[in-house]
mmCIF file of C-alpha atoms in Angstrom:
data_model
loop_
_atom_site.group_PDB
_atom_site.id
_atom_site.type_symbol
_atom_site.label_atom_id
_atom_site.label_comp_id
_atom_site.label_asym_id
_atom_site.label_seq_id
_atom_site.Cartn_x
_atom_site.Cartn_y
_atom_site.Cartn_z
ATOM 1 C CA UNK A 1 -90.092 -66.611 10.943
ATOM 2 C CA UNK A 2 -90.378 -70.382 10.581
ATOM 3 C CA UNK A 3 -91.254 -71.942 7.230
ATOM 4 C CA UNK A 4 -94.484 -73.859 6.700
ATOM 5 C CA UNK A 5 -92.514 -77.089 6.771
ATOM 6 C CA UNK A 6 -90.793 -76.164 10.050
ATOM 7 C CA UNK A 7 -94.166 -75.336 11.586
ATOM 8 C CA UNK A 8 -95.570 -78.663 10.396
ATOM 9 C CA UNK A 9 -92.603 -80.521 11.917
ATOM 10 C CA UNK A 10 -93.184 -78.675 15.197
ATOM 11 C CA UNK A 11 -96.888 -79.563 15.078
ATOM 12 C CA UNK A 12 -96.117 -83.227 14.435
ATOM 13 C CA UNK A 13 -93.792 -83.058 17.450
ATOM 14 C CA UNK A 14 -96.692 -81.835 19.616
ATOM 15 C CA UNK A 15 -96.601 -78.019 19.349
ATOM 16 C CA UNK A 16 -100.287 -77.034 19.034
ATOM 17 C CA UNK A 17 -99.333 -73.364 18.612
ATOM 18 C CA UNK A 18 -97.596 -74.339 15.363
ATOM 19 C CA UNK A 19 -100.914 -75.646 14.027
ATOM 20 C CA UNK A 20 -102.664 -72.382 14.908
ATOM 21 C CA UNK A 21 -99.919 -70.454 13.102
ATOM 22 C CA UNK A 22 -100.200 -72.721 10.048
ATOM 23 C CA UNK A 23 -103.951 -72.248 9.988
ATOM 24 C CA UNK A 24 -103.637 -68.451 10.309
ATOM 25 C CA UNK A 25 -101.032 -68.396 7.539
ATOM 26 C CA UNK A 26 -102.565 -70.802 5.002
ATOM 27 C CA UNK A 27 -106.331 -70.719 5.574
ATOM 28 C CA UNK A 28 -107.101 -67.308 3.975
ATOM 29 C CA UNK A 29 -105.479 -68.206 0.645
ATOM 30 C CA UNK A 30 -106.937 -71.699 0.606
ATOM 31 C CA UNK A 31 -110.371 -70.289 1.429
ATOM 32 C CA UNK A 32 -110.156 -67.892 -1.544
ATOM 33 C CA UNK A 33 -109.223 -70.773 -3.855
ATOM 34 C CA UNK A 34 -112.103 -72.912 -2.612
ATOM 35 C CA UNK A 35 -114.571 -70.015 -2.635
ATOM 36 C CA UNK A 36 -113.896 -69.320 -6.310
ATOM 37 C CA UNK A 37 -114.854 -72.859 -7.193
ATOM 38 C CA UNK A 38 -117.814 -73.538 -4.922
ATOM 39 C CA UNK A 39 -121.368 -72.259 -5.032
ATOM 40 C CA UNK A 40 -121.560 -70.890 -1.506
ATOM 41 C CA UNK A 41 -119.308 -69.421 1.129
ATOM 42 C CA UNK A 42 -120.615 -72.053 3.553
ATOM 43 C CA UNK A 43 -119.399 -74.856 1.256
ATOM 44 C CA UNK A 44 -115.955 -73.237 1.052
ATOM 45 C CA UNK A 45 -115.818 -72.844 4.845
ATOM 46 C CA UNK A 46 -116.847 -76.473 5.358
ATOM 47 C CA UNK A 47 -114.200 -77.750 2.944
ATOM 48 C CA UNK A 48 -111.551 -75.507 4.509
ATOM 49 C CA UNK A 49 -112.307 -76.957 7.933
ATOM 50 C CA UNK A 50 -112.312 -80.505 6.549
ATOM 51 C CA UNK A 51 -108.975 -79.846 4.861
ATOM 52 C CA UNK A 52 -107.346 -78.859 8.129
ATOM 53 C CA UNK A 53 -109.055 -81.744 9.927
ATOM 54 C CA UNK A 54 -107.525 -84.106 7.349
ATOM 55 C CA UNK A 55 -104.162 -82.383 7.791
ATOM 56 C CA UNK A 56 -104.444 -83.017 11.538
ATOM 57 C CA UNK A 57 -105.408 -86.654 11.072
ATOM 58 C CA UNK A 58 -102.646 -87.287 8.531
ATOM 59 C CA UNK A 59 -99.978 -85.186 10.259
ATOM 60 C CA UNK A 60 -97.814 -88.234 10.962
ATOM 61 C CA UNK A 61 -97.888 -89.141 7.249
ATOM 62 C CA UNK A 62 -96.325 -85.830 6.219
ATOM 63 C CA UNK A 63 -92.835 -86.426 4.843
ATOM 64 C CA UNK A 64 -90.256 -84.058 6.389
ATOM 65 C CA UNK A 65 -88.633 -83.530 2.967
ATOM 66 C CA UNK A 66 -91.943 -82.559 1.291
ATOM 67 C CA UNK A 67 -93.429 -79.104 0.770
ATOM 68 C CA UNK A 68 -96.489 -78.445 2.917
ATOM 69 C CA UNK A 69 -98.513 -76.138 0.688
ATOM 70 C CA UNK A 70 -98.858 -78.563 -2.261
ATOM 71 C CA UNK A 71 -99.692 -81.369 0.185
ATOM 72 C CA UNK A 72 -102.416 -79.232 1.765
ATOM 73 C CA UNK A 73 -103.793 -78.218 -1.651
ATOM 74 C CA UNK A 74 -103.907 -81.880 -2.657
ATOM 75 C CA UNK A 75 -106.059 -82.612 0.387
ATOM 76 C CA UNK A 76 -108.330 -79.641 -0.398
ATOM 77 C CA UNK A 77 -108.740 -80.541 -4.077
ATOM 78 C CA UNK A 78 -109.525 -84.160 -3.259
ATOM 79 C CA UNK A 79 -112.188 -83.009 -0.797
ATOM 80 C CA UNK A 80 -113.591 -80.595 -3.375
ATOM 81 C CA UNK A 81 -113.829 -83.364 -5.961
ATOM 82 C CA UNK A 82 -115.600 -85.580 -3.442
ATOM 83 C CA UNK A 83 -117.976 -82.700 -2.653
ATOM 84 C CA UNK A 84 -118.914 -82.439 -6.339
ATOM 85 C CA UNK A 85 -119.294 -86.206 -6.648
ATOM 86 C CA UNK A 86 -121.682 -86.239 -3.713
ATOM 87 C CA UNK A 87 -123.653 -83.344 -5.162
ATOM 88 C CA UNK A 88 -123.720 -85.216 -8.508
ATOM 89 C CA UNK A 89 -122.771 -81.976 -10.229
ATOM 90 C CA UNK A 90 -126.162 -80.488 -10.760
ATOM 91 C CA UNK A 91 -126.466 -78.740 -14.140
ATOM 92 C CA UNK A 92 -125.325 -75.151 -14.017
ATOM 93 C CA UNK A 93 -127.761 -72.355 -14.728
ATOM 94 C CA UNK A 94 -127.117 -70.423 -17.936
ATOM 95 C CA UNK A 95 -124.993 -67.308 -17.617
ATOM 96 C CA UNK A 96 -127.161 -64.213 -17.401
ATOM 97 C CA UNK A 97 -125.509 -60.873 -18.090
ATOM 98 C CA UNK A 98 -128.441 -58.828 -16.770
ATOM 99 C CA UNK A 99 -128.273 -56.478 -19.737
ATOM 100 C CA UNK A 100 -124.751 -55.353 -18.948
ATOM 101 C CA UNK A 101 -122.137 -55.037 -21.617
ATOM 102 C CA UNK A 102 -120.097 -58.030 -22.688
ATOM 103 C CA UNK A 103 -117.866 -59.146 -19.777
ATOM 104 C CA UNK A 104 -114.966 -59.357 -22.230
ATOM 105 C CA UNK A 105 -114.542 -55.594 -22.041
ATOM 106 C CA UNK A 106 -111.331 -54.892 -20.164
ATOM 107 C CA UNK A 107 -110.976 -52.699 -17.117
ATOM 108 C CA UNK A 108 -110.861 -49.557 -19.250
ATOM 109 C CA UNK A 109 -114.004 -47.688 -18.311
ATOM 110 C CA UNK A 110 -114.907 -50.270 -15.672
ATOM 111 C CA UNK A 111 -113.851 -50.434 -12.086
ATOM 112 C CA UNK A 112 -111.677 -53.210 -10.757
ATOM 113 C CA UNK A 113 -114.664 -55.200 -9.457
ATOM 114 C CA UNK A 114 -116.108 -55.465 -12.971
ATOM 115 C CA UNK A 115 -112.787 -56.737 -14.312
ATOM 116 C CA UNK A 116 -112.541 -59.295 -11.509
ATOM 117 C CA UNK A 117 -116.097 -60.434 -12.243
ATOM 118 C CA UNK A 118 -115.240 -60.863 -15.925
ATOM 119 C CA UNK A 119 -112.268 -63.051 -14.991
ATOM 120 C CA UNK A 120 -114.444 -65.132 -12.628
ATOM 121 C CA UNK A 121 -117.038 -65.606 -15.370
ATOM 122 C CA UNK A 122 -114.356 -66.605 -17.862
ATOM 123 C CA UNK A 123 -112.803 -69.070 -15.394
ATOM 124 C CA UNK A 124 -116.220 -70.617 -14.801
ATOM 125 C CA UNK A 125 -116.509 -71.345 -18.534
ATOM 126 C CA UNK A 126 -113.201 -73.218 -18.722
ATOM 127 C CA UNK A 127 -112.894 -76.956 -18.106
ATOM 128 C CA UNK A 128 -112.258 -77.561 -14.405
ATOM 129 C CA UNK A 129 -108.759 -78.963 -14.998
ATOM 130 C CA UNK A 130 -107.685 -75.756 -16.776
ATOM 131 C CA UNK A 131 -109.385 -73.432 -14.281
ATOM 132 C CA UNK A 132 -107.682 -75.191 -11.348
ATOM 133 C CA UNK A 133 -104.256 -74.672 -12.874
ATOM 134 C CA UNK A 134 -104.914 -71.002 -13.619
ATOM 135 C CA UNK A 135 -106.230 -70.328 -10.115
ATOM 136 C CA UNK A 136 -103.317 -72.064 -8.422
ATOM 137 C CA UNK A 137 -100.564 -70.731 -10.692
ATOM 138 C CA UNK A 138 -101.693 -67.303 -11.765
ATOM 139 C CA UNK A 139 -103.957 -66.156 -8.952
ATOM 140 C CA UNK A 140 -102.371 -67.941 -5.976
ATOM 141 C CA UNK A 141 -98.761 -67.833 -7.175
ATOM 142 C CA UNK A 142 -97.823 -71.509 -6.919
ATOM 143 C CA UNK A 143 -95.030 -72.671 -9.207
ATOM 144 C CA UNK A 144 -95.792 -75.239 -11.905
ATOM 145 C CA UNK A 145 -94.078 -78.013 -9.889
ATOM 146 C CA UNK A 146 -96.173 -77.065 -6.831
ATOM 147 C CA UNK A 147 -99.359 -77.072 -8.904
ATOM 148 C CA UNK A 148 -98.412 -80.460 -10.363
ATOM 149 C CA UNK A 149 -97.858 -81.894 -6.901
ATOM 150 C CA UNK A 150 -101.119 -80.420 -5.583
ATOM 151 C CA UNK A 151 -103.137 -81.846 -8.475
ATOM 152 C CA UNK A 152 -101.288 -85.144 -8.715
ATOM 153 C CA UNK A 153 -100.227 -84.690 -12.338
ATOM 154 C CA UNK A 154 -96.957 -84.073 -14.173
ATOM 155 C CA UNK A 155 -95.441 -80.632 -14.663
ATOM 156 C CA UNK A 156 -95.893 -81.109 -18.418
ATOM 157 C CA UNK A 157 -99.610 -81.739 -17.928
ATOM 158 C CA UNK A 158 -99.870 -78.583 -15.825
ATOM 159 C CA UNK A 159 -98.138 -76.543 -18.528
ATOM 160 C CA UNK A 160 -100.451 -77.928 -21.213
ATOM 161 C CA UNK A 161 -103.525 -77.185 -19.092
ATOM 162 C CA UNK A 162 -102.235 -73.689 -18.356
ATOM 163 C CA UNK A 163 -101.514 -72.991 -22.021
ATOM 164 C CA UNK A 164 -104.958 -74.195 -23.091
ATOM 165 C CA UNK A 165 -106.616 -72.393 -20.199
ATOM 166 C CA UNK A 166 -104.938 -69.077 -20.971
ATOM 167 C CA UNK A 167 -105.854 -69.477 -24.651
ATOM 168 C CA UNK A 168 -109.438 -70.145 -23.593
ATOM 169 C CA UNK A 169 -109.418 -67.107 -21.304
ATOM 170 C CA UNK A 170 -108.170 -64.914 -24.163
ATOM 171 C CA UNK A 171 -110.930 -66.222 -26.418
ATOM 172 C CA UNK A 172 -113.621 -65.781 -23.779
ATOM 173 C CA UNK A 173 -112.445 -62.313 -22.816
ATOM 174 C CA UNK A 174 -112.065 -61.275 -26.450
ATOM 175 C CA UNK A 175 -108.353 -60.554 -26.248
ATOM 176 C CA UNK A 176 -106.339 -60.756 -29.404
ATOM 177 C CA UNK A 177 -102.741 -60.560 -30.333
ATOM 178 C CA UNK A 178 -99.614 -61.652 -28.509
ATOM 179 C CA UNK A 179 -98.955 -63.974 -25.664
ATOM 180 C CA UNK A 180 -100.368 -62.348 -22.532
ATOM 181 C CA UNK A 181 -100.136 -65.409 -20.311
ATOM 182 C CA UNK A 182 -98.896 -64.674 -16.830
ATOM 183 C CA UNK A 183 -95.672 -66.587 -16.442
ATOM 184 C CA UNK A 184 -95.276 -66.895 -20.202
ATOM 185 C CA UNK A 185 -92.761 -69.243 -21.614
ATOM 186 C CA UNK A 186 -95.126 -72.182 -21.508
ATOM 187 C CA UNK A 187 -96.805 -73.949 -24.299
ATOM 188 C CA UNK A 188 -94.516 -73.033 -27.165
ATOM 189 C CA UNK A 189 -93.457 -76.661 -27.566
ATOM 190 C CA UNK A 190 -96.911 -78.182 -27.076
#
């Protein structure tokens, strides 16, 4: 199985099948990331398509020594930011719990969907810079250096955002006690 970077090199060299394989491999994860942050599925689909269109247009700019996934995420996040700028970030509606119990209640007694919804609600309450880092690192499994490259910031900045974001998540979800950050070992020096 060829790596993402090998597929990209093949695509740049003219292998259109390599592009189809890259799309099949990377689009589902990128769609999930975009969908979490956008109001509609249609917006996420549009930005996903634009991301791969930009990848196609900029294919000759891809450095052979670079990692493809962070480069692709950088394109996607820049497009997402432009999407929000164009929409002029309309004010968000207040969070309505519809009479349900506090979303901070853990999965005990709730099914997995309720726990996932609580995490989505908590992420939505965090500053965008912290939520992006948590989604990319914790939910999508990118390393801190990959997240830093995708967002165009330093690894230290990513660690600070992650630390603050996880602290915010704990506060929002009502957790107390020890360090439950996925990938702990960050933030002790900040």
